[in-house]
């Protein structure tokens, strides 16, 4: 069968800036679709970052409107949606191998409907791969097209079509999207979509489009609803939250927004991800002013070497980065910093790598995510011929990991004997007898306790540190 191509991706179009309209959706589900979905189930697998997890909550909202019920058992699902990530090659390979496994399920039961959504759908090369090698996928749905889900499912079910619907960019911010949140006490709230930064290695702006900030009123409205429903923690979400408002005409900045959200009666406010170039020192004062803003910031450095930072188009120097950390730690001594670091950027010399490691060591990071550079077709960095062998990159990665482990351990030791406020998340993944949660400083802590405590904030005394988490005891 041939795909009905309603729209397809084009990187050139993706980068065009558009006039942004806010659209309030009023979704109607036709009765015949509801009848079709009765007693049927859906399964969603999410890959990648928090933006994808939030999108999956919206897909779940749509599925629930259709009358479907969620299942966490893939084999039992009538509708399967894979929300994919394309930030590194490995993430894409994982999704393609997952699709291969689902093919067997579809061979046994042709009525199952398979949807590939998310960032991978936004790449032309993947559309070709789907058409040529994975043509059992029923719907390929782009990141700007999630509001077309009902219409597309209708075409699949009633007209027996296979569909590709991937717009290159969006001129719209959708409000009133349906949503089924994964947690009853922790919520993500989008504040910006897309990204305008164009770091030379990064594919995100091509997949998610130019930056679009939601209005401060819409964000506050959503936060107030969450406050009323008893949510304990809100994370303001964007690829670059610190540039919030730069595309709006009302002069509002991230510091304004954070101040307003933190003035609500919500025990914890968090935000993700900050960019050093757009960091406004007023943010430090807002954090200091509000006790409910978590004492934690994720501030990607990517490299500690100025010439590599320049090639990465990060637009700051190591000293500028270090000043933000120093100034924040001076005013808010209990704040913790985590970061992202890319190892093995094309042609990084031994000397540049040593400079980077030396500087990273100086920061004493409290947490970090580390990645080996992965060339992404379409980005500026992917055009550079890379002369660093894979083996050398692995060696550099190991050196960095050793520096960071030492730094995390030193940072964690400061908490031994201290009592922290912990929002209890779940039963620990590693030991069923333990509960697990995050402190106000975003430290992962495992401790013994009754599972009825999940969703509440408790006091936990830290007894030991284990590099990536702490162990503690509940304080009655
Ligand atoms: N907007 C966020 C997240 C971007 S993706 C930010 O700016 O921090 C998350 C992380 O993936 C990035 O911070 C970067 O460290 C890493 N990353 C992005 N592109 C990459 C690539 N091509 N290869 C390896 N790591 C990459
Ligand atoms: Fe990618 Fe840079 Fe934008 Fe982050 S800030 S999403 S790394 S382009």
Short mmCIF file of C-alpha atoms and ligand atoms in Angstrom, two decimals:
data_model
loop_
_atom_site.label_atom_id
_atom_site.label_comp_id
_atom_site.label_asym_id
_atom_site.label_seq_id
_atom_site.Cartn_x
_atom_site.Cartn_y
_atom_site.Cartn_z
CA UNK A 1 0.00 0.00 0.00
CA UNK A 2 1.22 3.54 -0.71
CA UNK A 3 1.43 6.21 1.95
CA UNK A 4 -0.88 9.19 1.76
CA UNK A 5 1.64 12.01 2.33
CA UNK A 6 -0.27 14.91 3.90
CA UNK A 7 2.91 16.83 4.68
CA UNK A 8 6.60 16.00 4.83
CA UNK A 9 9.63 17.49 6.57
CA UNK A 10 12.09 19.93 5.02
CA UNK A 11 14.99 21.26 7.15
CA UNK A 12 15.16 24.54 5.17
CA UNK A 13 11.53 25.32 5.96
CA UNK A 14 11.99 24.22 9.56
CA UNK A 15 14.41 27.08 10.18
CA UNK A 16 12.18 29.86 8.86
CA UNK A 17 10.81 32.22 11.47
CA UNK A 18 7.04 32.57 11.37
CA UNK A 19 4.50 34.89 12.91
CA UNK A 20 3.18 32.97 15.92
CA UNK A 21 -0.53 32.49 16.55
CA UNK A 22 -2.00 31.03 19.71
CA UNK A 23 -4.79 28.59 18.92
CA UNK A 24 -7.27 27.35 21.53
CA UNK A 25 -8.33 23.88 20.49
CA UNK A 26 -11.83 22.56 20.72
CA UNK A 27 -11.40 18.88 19.93
CA UNK A 28 -14.35 16.83 18.71
CA UNK A 29 -14.18 13.05 18.40
CA UNK A 30 -16.66 11.56 15.90
CA UNK A 31 -19.01 8.90 17.37
CA UNK A 32 -17.92 6.19 14.90
CA UNK A 33 -14.33 6.59 16.15
CA UNK A 34 -15.41 6.27 19.78
CA UNK A 35 -17.39 3.15 18.86
CA UNK A 36 -14.35 1.70 17.11
CA UNK A 37 -12.10 2.39 20.13
CA UNK A 38 -14.49 0.94 22.73
CA UNK A 39 -12.75 -1.76 24.83
CA UNK A 40 -9.48 -1.19 22.96
CA UNK A 41 -6.10 -0.33 24.54
CA UNK A 42 -3.12 1.89 23.78
CA UNK A 43 0.58 1.63 24.64
CA UNK A 44 3.09 4.48 24.45
CA UNK A 45 6.88 4.16 24.57
CA UNK A 46 8.72 7.44 25.10
CA UNK A 47 12.37 8.06 24.26
CA UNK A 48 14.50 11.12 24.92
CA UNK A 49 14.03 14.31 26.86
CA UNK A 50 11.33 15.84 29.07
CA UNK A 51 9.77 17.61 26.05
CA UNK A 52 8.97 14.17 24.62
CA UNK A 53 7.58 12.93 27.97
CA UNK A 54 5.28 15.96 28.08
CA UNK A 55 4.20 15.33 24.45
CA UNK A 56 3.42 11.72 25.37
CA UNK A 57 1.10 12.96 28.13
CA UNK A 58 -0.73 14.89 25.39
CA UNK A 59 -0.94 11.80 23.13
CA UNK A 60 -2.36 9.93 26.13
CA UNK A 61 -4.91 12.74 26.55
CA UNK A 62 -6.01 12.27 22.92
CA UNK A 63 -6.22 8.48 23.27
CA UNK A 64 -8.34 8.82 26.41
CA UNK A 65 -10.70 11.21 24.55
CA UNK A 66 -11.16 8.46 21.98
CA UNK A 67 -12.18 6.14 24.82
CA UNK A 68 -9.05 3.97 24.75
CA UNK A 69 -7.49 2.60 27.97
CA UNK A 70 -3.76 2.64 28.68
CA UNK A 71 -1.82 -0.62 29.01
CA UNK A 72 1.83 -1.07 29.92
CA UNK A 73 1.93 -4.42 28.13
CA UNK A 74 2.91 -3.91 24.48
CA UNK A 75 1.37 -7.21 23.29
CA UNK A 76 -2.06 -6.24 24.66
CA UNK A 77 -2.23 -2.89 22.85
CA UNK A 78 -4.41 -2.20 19.80
CA UNK A 79 -2.76 1.21 19.29
CA UNK A 80 1.04 1.47 19.69
CA UNK A 81 2.77 4.86 19.64
CA UNK A 82 6.56 5.22 19.69
CA UNK A 83 7.60 8.75 20.64
CA UNK A 84 11.13 8.87 19.25
CA UNK A 85 14.33 10.84 19.92
CA UNK A 86 16.89 11.88 17.30
CA UNK A 87 19.47 13.81 19.31
CA UNK A 88 22.11 11.09 18.93
CA UNK A 89 22.52 8.19 16.47
CA UNK A 90 22.15 5.57 19.23
CA UNK A 91 18.66 6.86 20.15
CA UNK A 92 17.54 6.45 16.52
CA UNK A 93 18.98 2.94 16.26
CA UNK A 94 17.08 1.90 19.39
CA UNK A 95 13.77 3.04 17.88
CA UNK A 96 14.41 1.26 14.57
CA UNK A 97 15.17 -1.98 16.38
CA UNK A 98 11.99 -1.54 18.46
CA UNK A 99 9.97 -1.08 15.25
CA UNK A 100 11.49 -4.34 13.99
CA UNK A 101 10.17 -6.14 17.10
CA UNK A 102 6.70 -4.61 16.68
CA UNK A 103 6.64 -5.84 13.07
CA UNK A 104 6.30 -9.40 14.42
CA UNK A 105 3.27 -8.39 16.50
CA UNK A 106 1.71 -6.77 13.45
CA UNK A 107 2.29 -9.89 11.39
CA UNK A 108 0.24 -11.85 13.94
CA UNK A 109 -2.46 -9.21 14.24
CA UNK A 110 -2.84 -6.86 11.25
CA UNK A 111 -5.45 -4.76 13.04
CA UNK A 112 -2.92 -3.22 15.42
CA UNK A 113 -2.28 0.44 14.57
CA UNK A 114 1.36 1.58 14.80
CA UNK A 115 2.34 5.24 15.05
CA UNK A 116 5.85 6.68 14.85
CA UNK A 117 5.85 10.15 16.43
CA UNK A 118 8.44 12.55 17.82
CA UNK A 119 11.78 13.88 16.61
CA UNK A 120 12.77 11.06 14.25
CA UNK A 121 9.66 11.73 12.17
CA UNK A 122 11.04 15.22 11.41
CA UNK A 123 13.99 13.91 9.39
CA UNK A 124 13.63 13.29 5.65
CA UNK A 125 16.09 10.39 5.79
CA UNK A 126 13.87 8.58 8.30
CA UNK A 127 10.76 9.09 6.17
CA UNK A 128 12.65 7.34 3.33
CA UNK A 129 13.65 4.53 5.70
CA UNK A 130 10.04 4.04 6.82
CA UNK A 131 8.73 3.96 3.25
CA UNK A 132 11.46 1.58 2.06
CA UNK A 133 11.97 -0.75 5.03
CA UNK A 134 9.30 -0.23 7.69
CA UNK A 135 6.14 0.21 5.63
CA UNK A 136 4.07 -1.60 8.29
CA UNK A 137 4.00 1.72 10.24
CA UNK A 138 0.45 3.12 9.85
CA UNK A 139 1.11 6.74 10.76
CA UNK A 140 4.22 8.93 10.90
CA UNK A 141 3.31 12.02 12.91
CA UNK A 142 5.57 15.07 13.31
CA UNK A 143 6.27 17.10 16.44
CA UNK A 144 4.22 20.04 15.08
CA UNK A 145 1.28 17.83 14.12
CA UNK A 146 0.15 16.19 17.32
CA UNK A 147 -3.14 18.05 17.08
CA UNK A 148 -3.90 16.09 13.84
CA UNK A 149 -3.93 12.74 15.65
CA UNK A 150 -7.72 12.26 15.64
CA UNK A 151 -8.13 13.25 11.97
CA UNK A 152 -5.32 10.91 10.91
CA UNK A 153 -6.62 7.96 12.93
CA UNK A 154 -10.01 8.50 11.32
CA UNK A 155 -8.41 8.20 7.84
CA UNK A 156 -6.57 5.02 8.87
CA UNK A 157 -9.64 3.39 10.42
CA UNK A 158 -12.36 4.42 7.99
CA UNK A 159 -10.39 4.74 4.72
CA UNK A 160 -7.77 2.07 5.40
CA UNK A 161 -4.96 4.54 4.59
CA UNK A 162 -1.34 4.76 5.75
CA UNK A 163 -0.33 8.32 6.49
CA UNK A 164 2.70 10.57 6.71
CA UNK A 165 1.88 13.89 8.36
CA UNK A 166 5.01 15.81 9.27
CA UNK A 167 4.98 19.60 8.90
CA UNK A 168 8.36 21.29 8.87
CA UNK A 169 7.52 24.03 11.28
CA UNK A 170 4.73 25.51 13.27
CA UNK A 171 3.34 28.99 13.40
CA UNK A 172 1.04 27.97 16.22
CA UNK A 173 1.07 27.50 19.94
CA UNK A 174 -1.77 25.20 20.88
CA UNK A 175 -3.64 25.77 24.12
CA UNK A 176 -6.23 23.46 25.69
CA UNK A 177 -4.49 20.36 24.39
CA UNK A 178 -5.85 17.24 26.10
CA UNK A 179 -3.46 15.65 28.56
CA UNK A 180 -3.22 12.68 30.88
CA UNK A 181 -0.40 13.44 33.29
CA UNK A 182 1.86 10.59 34.42
CA UNK A 183 2.07 11.84 38.01
CA UNK A 184 -0.51 13.18 40.44
CA UNK A 185 2.09 15.31 42.24
CA UNK A 186 4.85 16.29 39.77
CA UNK A 187 4.09 18.13 36.53
CA UNK A 188 5.91 19.53 33.53
CA UNK A 189 4.68 22.84 32.15
CA UNK A 190 5.95 23.92 28.73
CA UNK A 191 7.03 27.55 28.64
CA UNK A 192 8.83 27.58 25.28
CA UNK A 193 8.78 25.31 22.25
CA UNK A 194 11.69 24.97 19.79
CA UNK A 195 15.10 26.60 20.03
CA UNK A 196 16.87 29.57 18.42
CA UNK A 197 20.39 28.80 19.58
CA UNK A 198 21.77 26.62 16.77
CA UNK A 199 24.62 25.00 18.63
CA UNK A 200 26.67 23.60 15.75
CA UNK A 201 26.32 19.92 16.83
CA UNK A 202 22.62 19.98 17.65
CA UNK A 203 19.69 18.80 15.54
CA UNK A 204 16.97 20.05 17.93
CA UNK A 205 16.13 23.38 16.17
CA UNK A 206 15.63 21.45 12.88
CA UNK A 207 13.21 19.06 14.57
CA UNK A 208 11.37 21.33 16.98
CA UNK A 209 11.52 24.60 15.00
CA UNK A 210 12.31 28.16 16.08
CA UNK A 211 11.65 29.31 19.63
CA UNK A 212 8.02 30.05 20.49
CA UNK A 213 7.27 31.31 24.03
CA UNK A 214 3.84 30.72 25.53
CA UNK A 215 2.16 33.77 26.98
CA UNK A 216 2.74 34.38 30.68
CA UNK A 217 -1.07 34.26 31.20
CA UNK A 218 -1.42 30.76 29.66
CA UNK A 219 1.51 29.45 31.72
CA UNK A 220 0.14 30.92 34.96
CA UNK A 221 -3.32 29.54 34.20
CA UNK A 222 -1.93 26.03 33.80
CA UNK A 223 0.17 26.38 36.98
CA UNK A 224 -2.85 27.61 38.96
CA UNK A 225 -4.88 24.60 37.81
CA UNK A 226 -2.06 22.32 38.97
CA UNK A 227 -1.91 24.18 42.29
CA UNK A 228 -5.65 23.63 42.74
CA UNK A 229 -5.28 19.91 41.98
CA UNK A 230 -2.69 19.62 44.76
CA UNK A 231 0.47 19.24 42.68
CA UNK A 232 3.65 19.45 44.79
CA UNK A 233 6.23 20.15 42.09
CA UNK A 234 6.16 22.00 38.79
CA UNK A 235 9.03 21.96 36.29
CA UNK A 236 8.99 24.81 33.78
CA UNK A 237 10.15 23.26 30.54
CA UNK A 238 11.93 24.53 27.44
CA UNK A 239 15.02 23.76 25.35
CA UNK A 240 16.38 27.06 26.64
CA UNK A 241 14.19 28.48 29.44
CA UNK A 242 16.56 31.39 30.08
CA UNK A 243 15.64 32.90 26.71
CA UNK A 244 11.92 32.75 27.55
CA UNK A 245 10.12 35.84 26.22
CA UNK A 246 12.82 37.00 23.78
CA UNK A 247 10.40 36.24 20.93
CA UNK A 248 7.46 37.98 22.64
CA UNK A 249 6.66 41.62 22.34
CA UNK A 250 5.60 42.17 25.97
CA UNK A 251 9.11 42.56 27.42
CA UNK A 252 8.61 39.63 29.82
CA UNK A 253 11.71 37.64 30.74
CA UNK A 254 12.34 34.29 32.41
CA UNK A 255 13.14 36.09 35.70
CA UNK A 256 9.64 37.75 35.58
CA UNK A 257 7.95 34.46 34.82
CA UNK A 258 9.82 32.52 37.50
CA UNK A 259 8.99 35.18 40.10
CA UNK A 260 5.27 34.96 39.21
CA UNK A 261 5.10 31.13 39.18
CA UNK A 262 7.02 30.90 42.47
CA UNK A 263 4.53 33.31 44.08
CA UNK A 264 1.84 30.60 43.75
CA UNK A 265 1.32 28.22 46.62
CA UNK A 266 3.21 25.26 45.12
CA UNK A 267 5.84 23.62 47.36
CA UNK A 268 8.44 23.16 44.63
CA UNK A 269 9.31 24.96 41.42
CA UNK A 270 12.02 23.69 39.11
CA UNK A 271 13.11 24.73 35.60
CA UNK A 272 14.94 23.03 32.75
CA UNK A 273 17.16 23.72 30.70
CA UNK A 274 19.09 26.96 31.22
CA UNK A 275 21.58 28.33 28.70
CA UNK A 276 24.61 30.29 29.97
CA UNK A 277 24.46 32.81 27.08
CA UNK A 278 20.93 33.91 27.98
CA UNK A 279 21.45 33.72 31.73
CA UNK A 280 20.22 36.91 33.39
CA UNK A 281 21.75 37.52 36.84
CA UNK A 282 18.29 38.64 38.04
CA UNK A 283 17.37 34.93 38.06
CA UNK A 284 19.72 34.46 41.04
CA UNK A 285 17.79 37.05 43.08
CA UNK A 286 14.46 35.45 42.17
CA UNK A 287 15.69 32.03 43.33
CA UNK A 288 17.00 33.54 46.57
CA UNK A 289 13.69 35.35 47.17
CA UNK A 290 11.51 32.24 46.86
CA UNK A 291 12.14 29.31 49.19
CA UNK A 292 9.93 27.08 47.01
CA UNK A 293 12.29 27.31 44.01
CA UNK A 294 14.42 24.18 44.15
CA UNK A 295 18.05 24.71 45.10
CA UNK A 296 19.20 23.17 41.86
CA UNK A 297 20.06 24.30 38.35
CA UNK A 298 20.91 22.32 35.22
CA UNK A 299 23.33 24.51 33.26
CA UNK A 300 24.98 22.70 30.32
CA UNK A 301 28.63 23.68 29.81
CA UNK A 302 29.25 21.22 26.89
CA UNK A 303 33.04 21.89 26.96
CA UNK A 304 35.51 23.63 29.23
CA UNK A 305 37.72 24.81 26.34
CA UNK A 306 37.06 28.23 24.79
CA UNK A 307 38.08 27.34 21.23
CA UNK A 308 35.79 24.27 21.24
CA UNK A 309 32.94 26.32 22.75
CA UNK A 310 33.37 28.72 19.83
CA UNK A 311 33.20 25.90 17.28
CA UNK A 312 30.12 24.62 19.10
CA UNK A 313 28.55 28.09 18.66
CA UNK A 314 27.77 28.22 22.37
CA UNK A 315 28.46 32.01 22.53
CA UNK A 316 30.15 32.08 25.97
CA UNK A 317 33.64 31.50 27.35
CA UNK A 318 34.59 29.24 30.22
CA UNK A 319 35.18 32.30 32.44
CA UNK A 320 31.69 33.64 31.71
CA UNK A 321 30.23 30.24 32.58
CA UNK A 322 32.28 30.01 35.79
CA UNK A 323 31.13 33.53 36.85
CA UNK A 324 27.46 32.45 36.76
CA UNK A 325 28.27 29.49 39.00
CA UNK A 326 30.42 31.54 41.35
CA UNK A 327 27.91 34.37 41.71
CA UNK A 328 24.99 31.97 42.27
CA UNK A 329 26.89 29.87 44.83
CA UNK A 330 27.93 33.08 46.64
CA UNK A 331 24.31 34.25 46.99
CA UNK A 332 22.69 30.80 47.40
CA UNK A 333 25.30 28.52 49.04
CA UNK A 334 22.99 25.48 49.16
CA UNK A 335 22.35 25.41 45.38
CA UNK A 336 23.52 22.38 43.36
CA UNK A 337 24.61 22.54 39.73
CA UNK A 338 24.42 19.80 37.14
CA UNK A 339 25.57 20.01 33.54
CA UNK A 340 25.81 18.36 30.10
CA UNK A 341 29.20 17.67 28.53
CA UNK A 342 30.01 16.45 25.02
CA UNK A 343 33.22 14.49 24.59
CA UNK A 344 35.06 14.14 21.27
CA UNK A 345 33.83 17.15 19.31
CA UNK A 346 35.40 16.94 15.79
CA UNK A 347 39.14 17.58 15.73
CA UNK A 348 39.42 18.38 19.45
CA UNK A 349 43.17 18.19 20.14
CA UNK A 350 44.77 16.56 23.18
CA UNK A 351 45.67 20.04 24.47
CA UNK A 352 42.10 21.32 24.06
CA UNK A 353 40.79 18.23 25.84
CA UNK A 354 43.23 18.77 28.73
CA UNK A 355 42.17 22.42 29.03
CA UNK A 356 38.53 21.33 29.07
CA UNK A 357 39.07 18.68 31.75
CA UNK A 358 41.13 21.07 33.92
CA UNK A 359 38.38 23.70 33.79
CA UNK A 360 35.54 21.22 34.36
CA UNK A 361 37.38 20.00 37.47
CA UNK A 362 37.52 23.60 38.77
CA UNK A 363 33.72 23.93 38.77
CA UNK A 364 33.15 20.99 41.14
CA UNK A 365 29.91 19.92 39.49
CA UNK A 366 27.28 18.27 41.67
CA UNK A 367 25.84 16.22 38.79
CA UNK A 368 26.35 15.73 35.03
CA UNK A 369 25.18 13.96 31.89
CA UNK A 370 28.02 13.06 29.54
CA UNK A 371 27.78 12.19 25.86
CA UNK A 372 30.14 11.14 23.10
CA UNK A 373 29.70 13.45 20.10
CA UNK A 374 27.38 12.00 17.48
CA UNK A 375 27.31 13.69 14.03
CA UNK A 376 23.79 14.73 13.02
CA UNK A 377 23.09 15.16 9.30
CA UNK A 378 22.11 18.75 8.51
CA UNK A 379 24.06 20.39 11.36
CA UNK A 380 27.18 22.54 10.77
CA UNK A 381 29.41 20.28 12.87
CA UNK A 382 28.45 17.21 10.82
CA UNK A 383 30.19 18.79 7.81
CA UNK A 384 33.56 18.90 9.64
CA UNK A 385 35.89 16.00 8.84
CA UNK A 386 36.68 14.45 12.22
CA UNK A 387 40.25 13.25 12.86
CA UNK A 388 39.76 11.96 16.43
CA UNK A 389 39.65 8.14 16.52
CA UNK A 390 36.81 6.48 18.43
CA UNK A 391 39.30 4.82 20.81
CA UNK A 392 40.73 8.23 21.77
CA UNK A 393 37.20 9.55 22.41
CA UNK A 394 36.47 6.60 24.70
CA UNK A 395 39.71 7.33 26.63
CA UNK A 396 38.72 11.00 27.03
CA UNK A 397 35.25 9.95 28.15
CA UNK A 398 36.77 7.72 30.85
CA UNK A 399 39.03 10.54 32.10
CA UNK A 400 36.05 12.87 32.33
CA UNK A 401 33.96 10.25 34.16
CA UNK A 402 36.72 9.84 36.77
CA UNK A 403 36.91 13.58 37.38
CA UNK A 404 33.14 13.83 37.70
CA UNK A 405 32.77 10.82 40.03
CA UNK A 406 35.24 12.41 42.42
CA UNK A 407 33.40 15.70 42.22
CA UNK A 408 29.93 14.13 42.84
CA UNK A 409 31.23 12.12 45.77
CA UNK A 410 32.77 15.23 47.35
CA UNK A 411 29.52 17.13 46.79
CA UNK A 412 27.37 14.32 48.26
CA UNK A 413 29.53 13.94 51.36
CA UNK A 414 28.47 17.42 52.49
CA UNK A 415 24.97 16.06 53.05
CA UNK A 416 25.84 13.14 55.35
CA UNK A 417 24.16 13.72 58.71
CA UNK A 418 21.93 16.49 57.30
CA UNK A 419 18.12 16.29 57.21
CA UNK A 420 16.59 17.05 53.79
CA UNK A 421 13.05 17.63 52.52
CA UNK A 422 12.22 14.81 50.14
CA UNK A 423 9.29 14.48 47.75
CA UNK A 424 8.63 10.71 47.76
CA UNK A 425 8.46 9.50 44.17
CA UNK A 426 8.10 5.73 44.08
CA UNK A 427 9.30 2.39 45.37
CA UNK A 428 13.05 2.23 44.65
CA UNK A 429 13.90 0.60 41.31
CA UNK A 430 16.90 -1.21 42.81
CA UNK A 431 15.42 -2.46 46.13
CA UNK A 432 11.71 -3.09 46.72
CA UNK A 433 12.12 -2.46 50.46
CA UNK A 434 13.14 1.13 49.84
CA UNK A 435 11.30 4.25 48.75
CA UNK A 436 12.95 6.73 46.48
CA UNK A 437 12.59 10.49 46.07
CA UNK A 438 14.32 13.77 45.33
CA UNK A 439 15.34 16.41 47.84
CA UNK A 440 14.79 20.15 47.38
CA UNK A 441 18.36 20.18 45.97
CA UNK A 442 17.36 17.44 43.47
CA UNK A 443 19.43 14.77 45.23
CA UNK A 444 18.17 11.22 44.70
CA UNK A 445 17.64 9.54 48.10
CA UNK A 446 16.60 5.98 48.96
CA UNK A 447 15.15 5.22 52.40
CA UNK A 448 12.85 2.73 54.14
CA UNK A 449 9.23 3.75 54.51
CA UNK A 450 5.59 2.95 53.88
CA UNK A 451 4.47 3.27 50.24
CA UNK A 452 1.52 5.42 51.41
CA UNK A 453 4.10 8.22 51.65
CA UNK A 454 4.45 8.36 47.84
CA UNK A 455 3.45 11.87 46.75
CA UNK A 456 4.20 13.57 50.07
CA UNK A 457 7.15 15.61 51.27
CA UNK A 458 8.99 14.02 54.21
CA UNK A 459 12.15 14.72 56.20
CA UNK A 460 14.99 12.29 55.57
CA UNK A 461 18.35 12.19 57.37
CA UNK A 462 21.22 11.27 55.04
CA UNK A 463 23.34 8.36 56.30
CA UNK A 464 25.57 7.48 53.34
CA UNK A 465 26.50 8.53 49.81
CA UNK A 466 26.84 6.28 46.74
CA UNK A 467 28.06 8.73 44.00
CA UNK A 468 24.78 8.74 42.04
CA UNK A 469 22.39 8.58 45.02
CA UNK A 470 22.20 8.86 48.82
CA UNK A 471 20.77 6.58 51.47
CA UNK A 472 18.85 7.95 54.41
CA UNK A 473 16.38 7.39 57.25
CA UNK A 474 13.01 9.01 57.70
CA UNK A 475 12.90 11.48 60.58
CA UNK A 476 9.61 11.24 62.50
N1 LIG B 1 18.08 22.16 25.11
C1 LIG B 1 18.82 21.41 25.99
C2 LIG B 1 18.90 19.96 25.64
C3 LIG B 1 19.47 19.59 24.32
S1 LIG B 1 19.77 17.92 24.02
C4 LIG B 1 20.15 22.09 26.15
O1 LIG B 1 20.51 22.97 25.43
O2 LIG B 1 20.86 21.71 27.07
C5 LIG B 1 20.55 17.42 25.53
C6 LIG B 1 22.03 17.29 25.46
O3 LIG B 1 22.40 16.37 24.46
C7 LIG B 1 22.78 18.54 25.10
O4 LIG B 1 22.92 19.42 26.17
C8 LIG B 1 24.09 18.00 24.62
O5 LIG B 1 25.00 17.84 25.68
C9 LIG B 1 23.73 16.64 24.07
N2 LIG B 1 23.80 16.62 22.61
C10 LIG B 1 23.10 17.36 21.73
N3 LIG B 1 23.47 17.07 20.47
C11 LIG B 1 24.45 16.13 20.55
C12 LIG B 1 25.25 15.44 19.59
N4 LIG B 1 25.12 15.68 18.30
N5 LIG B 1 26.13 14.53 20.06
C13 LIG B 1 26.26 14.28 21.37
N6 LIG B 1 25.55 14.91 22.30
C14 LIG B 1 24.65 15.83 21.91
FE1 LIG B 2 20.39 22.15 20.98
FE2 LIG B 2 21.84 24.23 21.74
FE3 LIG B 2 19.19 24.50 21.42
FE4 LIG B 2 20.14 23.07 23.46
S1 LIG B 2 20.45 25.29 23.15
S2 LIG B 2 18.49 22.49 22.07
S3 LIG B 2 21.98 22.13 22.62
S4 LIG B 2 20.68 24.07 19.81
#
